[in-house]
Amino acid sequence: MATSDARRRRLGAIIDVSAERFRVEMTETADGYTLVGFDGQHYVARIGSLVLIPLTNAYVVAEVTGLQERPDSSVVSSASKSLDDVMHASSRQLTLAPLGTLPFDETHGFSFGVSEFPPLYADVLHVENRDLDRILNVANQEVDIPNTSPPATKLNTLTVGTSVVFSDYDVKVRINEFFGAHSAILGNTGSGKSCTISSFLQEALGKTSLAPAGGSTFVLFDTNGEYRRAVSELPDPIQRTYARIEHAHASALYPADPYDDREQISGFTLPHWLLTLEEWELLLQASDRVQRPILRTALGLTSLFAAESADQLAALRDHILAQCLLFLLMDAENPTAANSRIGGLLNVYELGGMPNSAITSRLSVNYGKFDEHGLNWVQAELKKLWLPDAEIPSYKNHAFRFSDLTTALEMAILYEESHGNRRVRDNCSTLLTRVKSLGMRDEFSFLRGDPPASGGDVVTTEAFIDVVLGINHDSGGPTKHSQIYILDLSTVDDEVVEVVSSVVTRLLFDRLRRSDARNAFPVNLILEEAHRYVPRQNAAASTLDATRIFERVAKEGRKYGLFLMLSSQRPSELSGTVLSQCSNYVVHRIQNPEDLQHIRRMTPFISESVLNRLASLPKQFALVFGTSVSIPTTFKVRTAYPLPQSDDSDVSRYWYQSPEDIKEIPL
């Protein structure tokens, strides 16, 4: 740096040096901890401000952590001196914490850590915006993309707000490091998390003067129904897809929405045949020893009834039915009950080797026993349907009617009983009850859609995920038709949120893992109120341990282009594995001591002084740190427009009105 420039920016000199801190005595030209230069007034002595200390080839970058004013002892001891004299004779001092180094060569950026310490009386300089850009590594943020017509522009950084310390300085995050890694938005309720996410989305997708982010994909689990308004005015060609879980009481649960007339909201359905074995087991809380093997057998049996036209599968189905019927015929204790159960099975499924009526017409019960002649004929005919090397098919996610699962479970239990396990029915009674309950509960209606009649297109995993990813397939190949998929989960409880979030996330993860163009289709998954379904310890009453898939995505998703953005007001309740894999944190006001301690444990590289600011941050202010910014930075979040539907209640407005006016409120 030129000598004249150094003199212009000089604010003081080092008077004390240690490995952890420096002390600076400010120059006499500094008035009230400010430095006035020909280019304006610089507020150099704010907590959190940065200064530069020039060495041989680089600057030491230090943060202001304390302010002191030390009167001259000779002046203070003189009783004749006035207070003005004492203040005039006092020295203003700063306490600095070293952060890293910034080379003089402007082609090199900031690096953490200090290996060479400044000598006593070294000059201390205030920073300017160009220095901040280099320190924060956000210089040259726009890069032209070659071989494009017209010339496009790639954006390397996003402006997320304005600095609290440096007046009128825009705080930026590096796109690759923020959206190309896992991140967490944390803070108390009402501190501005939803507005922060909305602002980030609007800034990333609303650049009308640059090449549009047509290749972006954001999938948002909207547990409070907030974000539809926030993304409603993004410029073309950015498109949005909205879905929500509908059920019998949807008209009462969803009041009139002014945005309903603008864009269609589709009812969300999740075909049950897309669930894996493990997801079925967790959903139905199947126990390890007996229920899980029976459930796996039953799910394998469902494929038999979905493919009756295949001779091999039809023969295997006849074998299983015949074996189950023979077992019932051998029930000498209660032939009447056995005959009723046989009739129930044959009312649902047809035997391929003989008409069902041939069996039911010959079976009769007289005086508590089967008719011997008819019994012998039926047994002989059923034995003809046996297959010597029959094997139960494995579950392969073939489409089946939800009601088939109950019957398949009955058959799986009978099949196990026919092999001598007569206690299996008692052990599986709770499993049967859960399956029947799942088939009747209104909140799970989204999971019970039956496959279309013959000739219709069955929803496959690929087709389902294409909708979520906003991909269309036509004769010209796949095209991107939407960049944001918002799933409204605001009217369902945690049990449903867990099922939907975990299954959709697993399907996304599997799709990206199988993609030939590995890591070329980045997907950002935004988890609103993540503590509800990515808990630190799964609740005992929870049906589905959603944490498993999120922990796997947190550990492996980066390799395939699937990135998590967690939003939570209780970081201490989040999975430690998921939170520890986050590379970036945007932290609003947090006052709960347990949550503050949790953040301290999860982010050991952040100083105590930085974390101490979190309890007193105003609304809309946040601290960002991680790989997307070079140093922890406190900033005011850019105001989102439109805002999400997370406004605070105007209590005084709704309190002080006549009782007659209450009828005007659309409850």
XYZ file of C-alpha atoms in Angstrom:
667
model
C 0.000 0.000 0.000
C 1.224 3.489 -0.845
C 2.549 5.550 2.050
C 0.069 8.359 1.442
C -2.828 5.884 1.436
C -1.592 4.365 4.692
C -1.404 7.786 6.335
C -4.894 8.610 5.161
C -6.312 5.408 6.628
C -4.246 5.291 9.808
C -6.343 5.192 12.960
C -3.736 4.303 15.579
C -0.795 2.160 16.610
C -0.305 -1.174 18.367
C 0.750 -0.740 22.015
C 0.239 -4.295 23.289
C 0.581 -7.667 21.501
C -0.311 -11.183 22.657
C -1.298 -14.352 20.803
C -4.996 -13.808 21.522
C -5.411 -10.031 21.387
C -3.866 -6.691 20.446
C -4.375 -3.278 22.036
C -4.421 -0.110 19.934
C -4.083 3.500 20.960
C -6.019 5.625 18.515
C -4.577 8.679 16.812
C -5.449 12.130 18.091
C -7.257 12.887 14.828
C -9.879 10.298 15.734
C -12.917 12.091 17.105
C -15.273 9.961 19.164
C -13.908 6.706 17.747
C -14.400 7.919 14.164
C -11.846 8.868 11.550
C -12.611 11.712 9.172
C -10.961 11.546 5.770
C -11.385 13.273 2.443
C -13.621 10.368 1.271
C -16.007 10.554 4.213
C -16.404 9.622 7.862
C -15.382 6.125 8.924
C -16.863 4.522 12.055
C -13.850 2.472 12.938
C -14.523 1.593 16.547
C -17.680 -0.474 16.553
C -17.772 -3.891 18.134
C -17.399 -6.334 15.262
C -15.645 -3.857 12.969
C -12.485 -4.899 11.121
C -9.071 -3.265 10.861
C -5.897 -3.968 8.892
C -2.334 -4.082 10.268
C 0.265 -3.982 7.477
C 3.297 -6.266 7.749
C 5.933 -7.060 5.100
C 3.797 -8.726 2.406
C 0.346 -8.911 3.913
C -2.113 -7.380 6.340
C -3.198 -8.914 9.596
C -6.994 -8.703 9.689
C -8.348 -8.150 13.200
C -11.801 -7.680 14.703
C -12.653 -4.965 17.232
C -13.819 -6.709 20.403
C -13.562 -3.913 22.978
C -13.424 -0.133 23.454
C -11.664 1.687 26.301
C -10.933 5.238 27.290
C -7.949 5.689 29.619
C -7.395 9.161 31.167
C -3.830 10.447 31.689
C -2.973 9.680 35.332
C -1.226 13.039 35.863
C -4.305 14.890 34.718
C -6.660 12.825 36.811
C -4.537 13.398 39.974
C -4.715 17.155 39.604
C -7.725 18.471 41.530
C -7.699 21.723 39.574
C -8.461 20.034 36.277
C -12.023 19.996 35.027
C -13.846 17.017 33.544
C -13.362 18.476 30.042
C -9.619 18.621 30.654
C -9.610 14.995 31.800
C -11.550 13.854 28.743
C -9.317 15.876 26.428
C -6.216 14.293 27.924
C -7.575 10.708 27.799
C -6.477 8.141 25.241
C -8.987 6.078 23.283
C -8.031 2.458 22.922
C -9.316 -0.570 21.027
C -9.007 -4.266 21.835
C -8.533 -6.433 18.749
C -8.794 -10.167 18.127
C -6.652 -11.416 15.196
C -8.604 -13.303 12.521
C -6.317 -13.957 9.553
C -4.171 -12.485 6.835
C -4.835 -10.624 3.582
C -1.947 -10.482 1.064
C -1.025 -7.187 -0.580
C -1.336 -9.008 -3.905
C -4.998 -8.493 -4.832
C -5.123 -11.748 -6.794
C -4.969 -13.628 -3.478
C -7.755 -13.728 -0.941
C -8.199 -13.808 2.817
C -7.061 -16.811 4.840
C -7.787 -17.654 8.469
C -5.001 -17.795 11.011
C -2.042 -15.547 11.843
C 1.519 -16.854 11.726
C 3.344 -13.492 11.779
C 2.363 -11.035 14.516
C 2.740 -7.251 14.247
C 5.460 -5.432 16.197
C 4.788 -2.751 18.769
C 3.760 0.601 17.348
C 2.744 -0.929 14.010
C 0.159 1.152 12.192
C -3.489 0.132 12.282
C -5.675 1.036 9.281
C -9.420 1.149 8.844
C -10.955 -1.039 6.113
C -12.729 0.177 3.003
C -15.339 -1.559 0.867
C -12.753 -2.916 -1.556
C -10.947 -4.519 1.391
C -14.183 -6.027 2.659
C -14.885 -7.569 -0.753
C -11.475 -9.208 -0.665
C -11.780 -10.307 2.964
C -15.232 -11.766 2.355
C -14.070 -13.179 -0.992
C -16.955 -11.699 -2.972
C -14.992 -9.579 -5.445
C -15.743 -10.056 -9.163
C -19.098 -11.646 -8.447
C -20.386 -11.756 -12.044
C -18.635 -13.912 -14.650
C -19.555 -14.113 -18.331
C -20.273 -17.605 -19.606
C -18.447 -18.238 -22.919
C -20.083 -19.630 -26.050
C -23.533 -18.290 -25.222
C -25.658 -16.161 -27.512
C -26.668 -13.671 -26.326
C -23.897 -13.524 -23.697
C -25.194 -14.857 -20.367
C -23.950 -14.038 -16.918
C -23.213 -16.413 -14.072
C -23.764 -15.057 -10.601
C -21.184 -16.198 -8.050
C -22.573 -14.359 -5.016
C -25.942 -13.252 -3.699
C -26.675 -10.123 -1.705
C -28.534 -11.211 1.416
C -28.654 -7.951 3.388
C -26.686 -4.992 4.675
C -23.904 -4.972 7.235
C -24.689 -3.879 10.773
C -21.140 -2.625 11.310
C -20.158 -1.174 7.931
C -22.654 1.433 6.772
C -24.267 0.800 3.377
C -22.161 -2.284 2.746
C -23.999 -5.211 1.133
C -23.404 -8.570 2.770
C -23.049 -11.355 0.216
C -22.814 -15.130 0.348
C -21.049 -17.264 -2.229
C -23.632 -19.283 -4.146
C -21.617 -22.474 -4.597
C -20.668 -22.639 -0.929
C -24.130 -21.761 0.418
C -26.535 -23.540 -1.938
C -24.008 -26.258 -2.760
C -23.827 -27.408 0.857
C -26.159 -28.042 3.777
C -27.210 -25.003 5.784
C -29.309 -24.115 8.836
C -31.547 -21.112 9.519
C -32.010 -20.921 13.296
C -33.759 -18.535 15.666
C -36.619 -17.985 18.091
C -40.155 -17.784 16.787
C -40.825 -14.351 15.334
C -37.146 -13.566 14.771
C -37.437 -13.629 10.965
C -36.508 -17.141 9.749
C -39.339 -17.401 7.204
C -38.587 -13.945 5.858
C -34.913 -14.882 5.540
C -35.700 -17.988 3.487
C -38.138 -15.990 1.336
C -35.567 -13.251 0.814
C -32.899 -15.775 -0.207
C -35.277 -17.418 -2.700
C -36.355 -14.090 -4.176
C -32.781 -12.912 -4.505
C -31.615 -16.173 -6.090
C -34.514 -16.518 -8.545
C -35.508 -12.918 -9.191
C -32.540 -11.655 -11.190
C -34.352 -10.260 -14.237
C -31.202 -8.595 -15.632
C -29.158 -11.803 -15.592
C -29.538 -15.276 -17.007
C -32.540 -16.834 -15.196
C -31.939 -19.649 -12.724
C -33.906 -22.043 -14.921
C -31.863 -25.029 -13.800
C -32.541 -24.526 -10.110
C -34.811 -26.843 -8.121
C -36.173 -25.975 -4.681
C -38.444 -28.409 -2.827
C -40.027 -26.832 0.248
C -41.914 -28.649 3.021
C -44.179 -25.791 4.124
C -45.439 -26.887 7.539
C -47.126 -23.537 8.274
C -48.544 -22.607 4.870
C -46.392 -19.461 4.630
C -44.429 -19.464 1.407
C -46.981 -19.430 -1.384
C -47.356 -15.674 -1.196
C -43.595 -15.127 -0.870
C -42.807 -16.744 -4.256
C -45.941 -15.661 -6.106
C -44.329 -12.735 -7.949
C -41.058 -14.170 -9.198
C -40.343 -13.074 -12.772
C -40.701 -15.311 -15.798
C -39.513 -17.868 -16.716
C -39.348 -19.032 -13.079
C -42.400 -21.185 -12.390
C -43.893 -22.680 -9.256
C -45.801 -25.872 -8.428
C -48.057 -25.951 -5.363
C -49.470 -29.067 -3.725
C -51.227 -29.778 -0.452
C -52.756 -32.766 1.258
C -56.517 -32.801 0.694
C -59.011 -34.884 2.639
C -62.684 -35.002 3.474
C -62.592 -31.854 5.616
C -60.389 -29.824 3.275
C -63.042 -27.163 2.624
C -63.213 -26.389 6.339
C -59.475 -26.461 6.855
C -58.531 -24.250 3.916
C -60.162 -20.804 4.070
C -60.484 -18.560 1.050
C -57.046 -17.756 -0.313
C -56.536 -14.728 -2.570
C -53.874 -16.673 -4.467
C -56.196 -19.545 -5.380
C -57.351 -17.703 -8.501
C -53.821 -17.203 -9.797
C -52.390 -20.670 -9.921
C -53.733 -24.161 -9.523
C -53.014 -26.040 -6.304
C -52.906 -29.779 -6.857
C -53.974 -32.289 -4.237
C -50.950 -34.231 -3.038
C -51.054 -38.015 -3.317
C -48.296 -40.442 -2.445
C -48.903 -43.901 -3.973
C -48.449 -46.443 -1.213
C -46.637 -48.871 -3.514
C -43.698 -46.440 -3.683
C -42.864 -47.090 -0.012
C -39.931 -49.394 0.727
C -40.091 -52.382 3.052
C -38.367 -50.403 5.777
C -40.832 -47.522 5.424
C -43.783 -49.900 5.696
C -42.257 -51.479 8.790
C -41.715 -48.122 10.457
C -45.098 -46.764 9.390
C -46.900 -49.798 10.856
C -44.516 -50.100 13.833
C -43.892 -53.753 13.050
C -41.933 -55.578 15.737
C -38.709 -57.358 14.857
C -39.305 -60.977 15.777
C -42.614 -61.928 14.117
C -44.420 -58.974 12.585
C -41.681 -57.773 10.239
C -41.224 -61.170 8.484
C -44.999 -61.523 8.125
C -45.331 -57.976 6.761
C -42.556 -58.625 4.232
C -44.301 -61.797 3.104
C -47.617 -59.948 2.783
C -46.092 -57.135 0.732
C -44.556 -59.730 -1.570
C -47.952 -61.398 -1.952
C -49.560 -58.158 -3.129
C -47.657 -58.486 -6.420
C -49.554 -61.717 -7.162
C -52.889 -59.969 -7.186
C -51.606 -57.098 -9.305
C -50.449 -59.396 -12.136
C -53.104 -62.055 -12.583
C -52.475 -62.352 -16.306
C -48.999 -63.809 -15.783
C -49.301 -67.608 -15.764
C -46.375 -68.141 -13.414
C -47.626 -65.674 -10.856
C -51.168 -67.019 -11.164
C -49.905 -70.544 -10.509
C -47.958 -69.368 -7.471
C -51.025 -67.548 -6.196
C -53.072 -70.739 -6.599
C -50.386 -72.649 -4.710
C -50.503 -70.250 -1.775
C -54.301 -70.142 -1.739
C -54.493 -73.922 -1.923
C -52.057 -74.320 0.955
C -54.002 -71.815 3.056
C -57.304 -73.546 2.278
C -55.874 -76.949 3.130
C -54.669 -75.631 6.444
C -58.164 -74.346 7.230
C -59.703 -77.664 6.227
C -57.487 -79.416 8.748
C -58.821 -77.233 11.566
C -60.706 -79.962 13.392
C -61.433 -77.784 16.446
C -63.895 -75.439 14.712
C -64.934 -76.504 11.172
C -67.752 -73.964 11.143
C -65.354 -71.038 11.644
C -62.908 -72.576 9.164
C -65.636 -72.894 6.524
C -66.546 -69.226 7.024
C -62.934 -68.124 6.574
C -62.627 -70.265 3.439
C -65.702 -68.581 1.994
C -64.257 -65.167 2.814
C -61.026 -65.911 0.945
C -62.807 -67.311 -2.084
C -65.094 -64.298 -2.268
C -62.037 -62.119 -2.880
C -59.738 -64.312 -4.978
C -60.435 -66.746 -7.788
C -58.535 -69.989 -8.055
C -57.135 -70.442 -11.539
C -57.194 -74.254 -11.484
C -60.911 -74.682 -10.664
C -64.012 -72.550 -10.114
C -64.534 -71.393 -6.555
C -68.092 -72.669 -6.640
C -66.782 -76.225 -7.044
C -65.202 -75.952 -3.608
C -67.943 -74.101 -1.761
C -70.672 -76.396 -3.137
C -68.917 -79.534 -1.860
C -67.994 -78.192 1.565
C -70.685 -78.508 4.142
C -70.594 -78.818 7.918
C -72.914 -81.312 9.617
C -72.980 -81.718 13.368
C -69.754 -79.758 13.773
C -67.810 -81.749 11.134
C -67.022 -81.378 7.441
C -68.834 -83.769 5.108
C -66.190 -86.446 4.599
C -66.885 -87.137 0.906
C -66.796 -83.467 -0.054
C -63.781 -82.853 2.144
C -61.767 -85.622 0.495
C -62.608 -84.349 -3.014
C -61.659 -80.754 -2.194
C -58.382 -81.807 -0.565
C -57.423 -83.920 -3.554
C -58.144 -81.095 -6.000
C -56.292 -78.509 -3.955
C -53.199 -80.719 -3.733
C -53.046 -80.679 -7.524
C -52.355 -76.930 -7.324
C -49.268 -77.351 -5.187
C -45.913 -76.334 -6.654
C -42.963 -78.397 -5.373
C -40.429 -75.535 -5.523
C -42.693 -72.565 -4.843
C -41.145 -69.365 -3.443
C -42.872 -66.285 -2.081
C -42.139 -63.320 -4.403
C -40.226 -60.390 -3.012
C -41.738 -56.927 -2.741
C -40.866 -54.929 -5.864
C -43.056 -51.823 -5.510
C -45.627 -53.071 -8.010
C -48.921 -51.166 -7.853
C -51.638 -52.775 -5.742
C -54.902 -51.790 -4.108
C -54.491 -50.689 -0.512
C -57.277 -53.048 0.547
C -55.216 -55.959 -0.829
C -52.712 -55.470 1.960
C -55.175 -56.626 4.630
C -56.032 -59.761 2.664
C -52.378 -60.389 1.879
C -51.605 -60.153 5.592
C -54.317 -62.712 6.332
C -52.836 -65.018 3.716
C -49.298 -64.512 5.027
C -50.473 -65.428 8.522
C -52.306 -68.507 7.192
C -49.275 -69.486 5.147
C -47.102 -69.285 8.266
C -49.688 -71.217 10.290
C -49.732 -73.916 7.614
C -46.063 -74.455 8.385
C -46.776 -75.158 12.043
C -46.497 -71.704 13.669
C -49.883 -71.605 15.402
C -49.074 -68.538 17.579
C -48.364 -66.243 14.679
C -51.933 -64.888 14.540
C -51.839 -63.744 18.152
C -48.456 -62.120 17.633
C -49.670 -60.255 14.537
C -53.022 -59.067 15.877
C -51.702 -55.545 16.570
C -50.182 -55.378 13.078
C -53.538 -56.239 11.525
C -55.204 -53.594 13.664
C -52.722 -50.930 12.515
C -53.220 -51.810 8.847
C -56.990 -51.593 9.200
C -56.689 -48.312 11.094
C -54.434 -46.877 8.395
C -57.063 -47.826 5.839
C -59.750 -45.850 7.668
C -58.006 -42.742 8.981
C -58.904 -39.676 6.973
C -55.519 -37.980 7.384
C -53.857 -40.864 5.510
C -56.211 -40.781 2.541
C -53.394 -39.283 0.429
C -51.584 -42.626 0.814
C -54.453 -44.938 -0.193
C -55.003 -44.178 -3.858
C -55.678 -47.328 -5.909
C -53.943 -47.928 -9.236
C -56.021 -47.056 -12.321
C -58.212 -49.594 -14.052
C -56.763 -51.711 -16.850
C -55.276 -49.564 -19.554
C -54.468 -46.618 -17.266
C -50.985 -45.380 -16.505
C -49.703 -46.440 -13.093
C -47.774 -43.787 -11.164
C -44.160 -44.891 -11.056
C -41.327 -43.595 -8.906
C -39.895 -41.736 -11.894
C -43.225 -40.094 -12.762
C -43.830 -39.042 -9.165
C -40.385 -37.492 -8.754
C -40.607 -35.779 -12.153
C -43.539 -33.759 -10.795
C -41.563 -32.773 -7.705
C -38.488 -31.850 -9.751
C -40.543 -29.934 -12.325
C -39.540 -32.122 -15.277
C -41.656 -32.758 -18.376
C -40.967 -35.576 -20.820
C -42.030 -35.078 -24.414
C -40.863 -36.097 -27.870
C -38.039 -33.569 -27.717
C -36.660 -34.949 -24.451
C -36.967 -33.794 -20.835
C -37.657 -30.099 -20.184
C -37.767 -28.076 -16.969
C -41.186 -26.516 -16.363
C -40.910 -25.341 -12.739
C -38.163 -24.396 -10.315
C -40.023 -24.407 -6.992
C -42.203 -27.194 -5.579
C -44.039 -26.163 -2.397
C -45.854 -28.870 -0.440
C -48.329 -27.386 2.037
C -48.378 -29.529 5.208
C -49.972 -26.903 7.427
C -53.142 -28.820 8.306
C -51.675 -32.230 9.116
C -50.027 -33.418 12.288
C -46.442 -34.518 12.839
C -47.225 -38.159 12.095
C -48.196 -37.338 8.508
C -45.399 -34.785 8.099
C -42.867 -37.462 9.035
C -44.238 -39.940 6.514
C -44.404 -37.466 3.638
C -41.081 -35.730 4.268
C -39.062 -38.905 4.710
C -40.526 -40.778 1.732
C -40.271 -37.818 -0.660
C -36.689 -37.165 0.479
C -35.733 -40.803 0.018
C -37.260 -40.857 -3.486
C -35.362 -37.696 -4.420
C -32.125 -39.121 -3.044
C -32.544 -42.422 -4.910
C -33.342 -40.615 -8.162
C -30.236 -38.422 -7.970
C -28.036 -41.374 -7.006
C -29.120 -43.252 -10.135
C -28.631 -40.272 -12.421
C -25.981 -40.722 -15.117
C -25.006 -37.041 -14.914
C -23.863 -37.211 -11.315
C -24.125 -33.957 -9.383
C -25.328 -32.048 -12.480
C -28.918 -31.516 -11.287
C -28.677 -29.742 -7.898
C -31.768 -29.939 -5.681
C -32.195 -27.799 -2.556
C -34.589 -29.270 0.000
C -35.945 -26.685 2.474
C -37.175 -28.185 5.758
C -39.407 -25.699 7.568
C -39.821 -26.383 11.327
C -37.313 -29.207 10.952
C -37.354 -30.111 14.661
C -40.808 -31.641 14.101
C -39.591 -34.406 11.794
C -35.776 -34.412 12.070
C -35.586 -34.782 15.861
C -32.518 -35.467 17.925
C -34.192 -38.494 19.464
C -37.230 -40.064 17.861
C -40.378 -39.741 19.977
C -41.830 -42.987 21.316
C -45.208 -42.335 19.684
C -43.744 -41.508 16.290
C -44.784 -43.780 13.433
C -41.838 -43.194 11.146
C -38.259 -42.419 12.056
C -37.797 -39.740 9.410
C -34.414 -38.847 10.871
C -32.736 -41.847 9.233
C -33.052 -40.653 5.653
C -32.202 -37.055 6.544
C -29.062 -38.184 8.340
C -28.051 -40.181 5.278
C -28.698 -37.225 2.977
C -26.726 -34.982 5.347
C -23.753 -37.350 5.114
C -23.951 -38.379 1.444
C -26.253 -35.939 -0.371
C -23.458 -33.570 -1.411
C -22.015 -36.246 -3.705
C -25.239 -36.419 -5.690
C -26.407 -32.805 -5.581
C -29.083 -32.990 -2.844
C -28.671 -30.228 -0.258
C -30.635 -29.558 2.930
C -31.646 -26.189 4.331
C -32.978 -26.634 7.871
C -35.164 -24.035 9.547
C -35.844 -24.446 13.246
C -36.520 -22.495 16.416
C -35.133 -25.303 18.612
C -31.655 -26.363 17.427
C -31.193 -28.413 20.598
C -34.052 -30.679 19.455
C -32.614 -31.273 15.970
C -30.647 -34.360 15.018
C -27.045 -33.746 15.966
C -25.845 -35.684 12.917
C -27.822 -33.526 10.489
C -26.947 -30.236 12.178
C -23.260 -31.102 12.404
C -23.105 -31.634 8.630
C -24.317 -28.083 7.921
C -21.579 -25.933 6.418
C -23.407 -22.611 6.809
C -25.512 -21.090 9.570
C -27.789 -18.071 9.554
C -28.689 -17.501 13.196
C -31.346 -15.043 14.353
C -32.102 -14.177 17.966
C -31.782 -17.196 20.267
C -32.381 -16.705 23.975
C -32.899 -20.226 25.265
C -29.700 -21.178 27.164
C -29.933 -24.816 26.084
C -30.135 -23.823 22.410
C -27.238 -21.394 22.781
C -25.082 -24.071 24.375
C -26.044 -26.487 21.614
C -24.882 -24.029 18.939
C -21.618 -23.521 20.843
C -21.009 -27.272 20.827
C -21.916 -27.662 17.163
C -19.764 -24.737 15.973
C -16.511 -24.796 17.967
C -14.686 -22.560 15.454
C -16.896 -19.549 16.340
C -15.631 -17.331 19.139
C -17.570 -16.817 22.338
C -17.873 -13.097 21.684
C -19.620 -13.760 18.367
C -22.103 -16.205 19.868
C -22.847 -13.864 22.758
C -24.496 -11.478 20.300
C -27.233 -13.967 19.414
C -29.384 -13.326 22.496
C -29.786 -9.622 21.701
C -30.250 -9.546 17.931
C -33.305 -7.510 16.846
C -35.937 -8.952 14.534
C -34.727 -9.312 10.917
C -31.081 -9.256 12.018
C -28.922 -12.361 11.864
C -25.400 -13.683 12.139
C -24.117 -15.642 9.122
C -21.046 -17.840 9.303
C -19.677 -20.859 7.510
C -18.036 -21.673 4.215
C -20.087 -19.162 2.184
C -18.605 -16.169 4.054
C -15.002 -15.750 5.074
C -15.710 -14.325 8.529
C -18.809 -14.331 10.775
C -20.921 -11.341 9.776
C -23.887 -9.708 11.477
C -26.320 -8.244 8.963
C -29.839 -6.976 8.457
C -31.627 -9.398 6.168
C -32.835 -7.970 2.878
C -36.582 -7.343 3.193
C -38.595 -9.941 1.311
C -41.322 -8.785 -1.055
C -43.902 -10.173 -0.966
C -43.542 -11.293 2.615
C -44.455 -14.839 3.638
C -47.733 -15.292 5.490
C -46.103 -15.260 8.907
C -47.246 -11.846 10.148
C -47.542 -11.217 13.878
C -51.067 -10.897 15.210
C -52.285 -7.317 15.750
C -53.606 -8.128 19.211
C -54.732 -4.617 20.168
C -56.671 -4.290 16.919
C -58.627 -7.495 17.474
C -59.078 -6.968 21.210
C -60.671 -3.572 21.207
C -63.801 -4.022 19.109
C -67.413 -4.614 19.865
C -68.637 -8.185 20.267
C -70.881 -7.704 17.220
C -67.813 -7.187 15.029
C -66.528 -10.661 15.857
C -68.998 -12.161 13.404
C -67.089 -10.477 10.582
C -63.987 -12.544 11.341
C -63.841 -15.609 9.030
C -63.337 -18.332 11.619
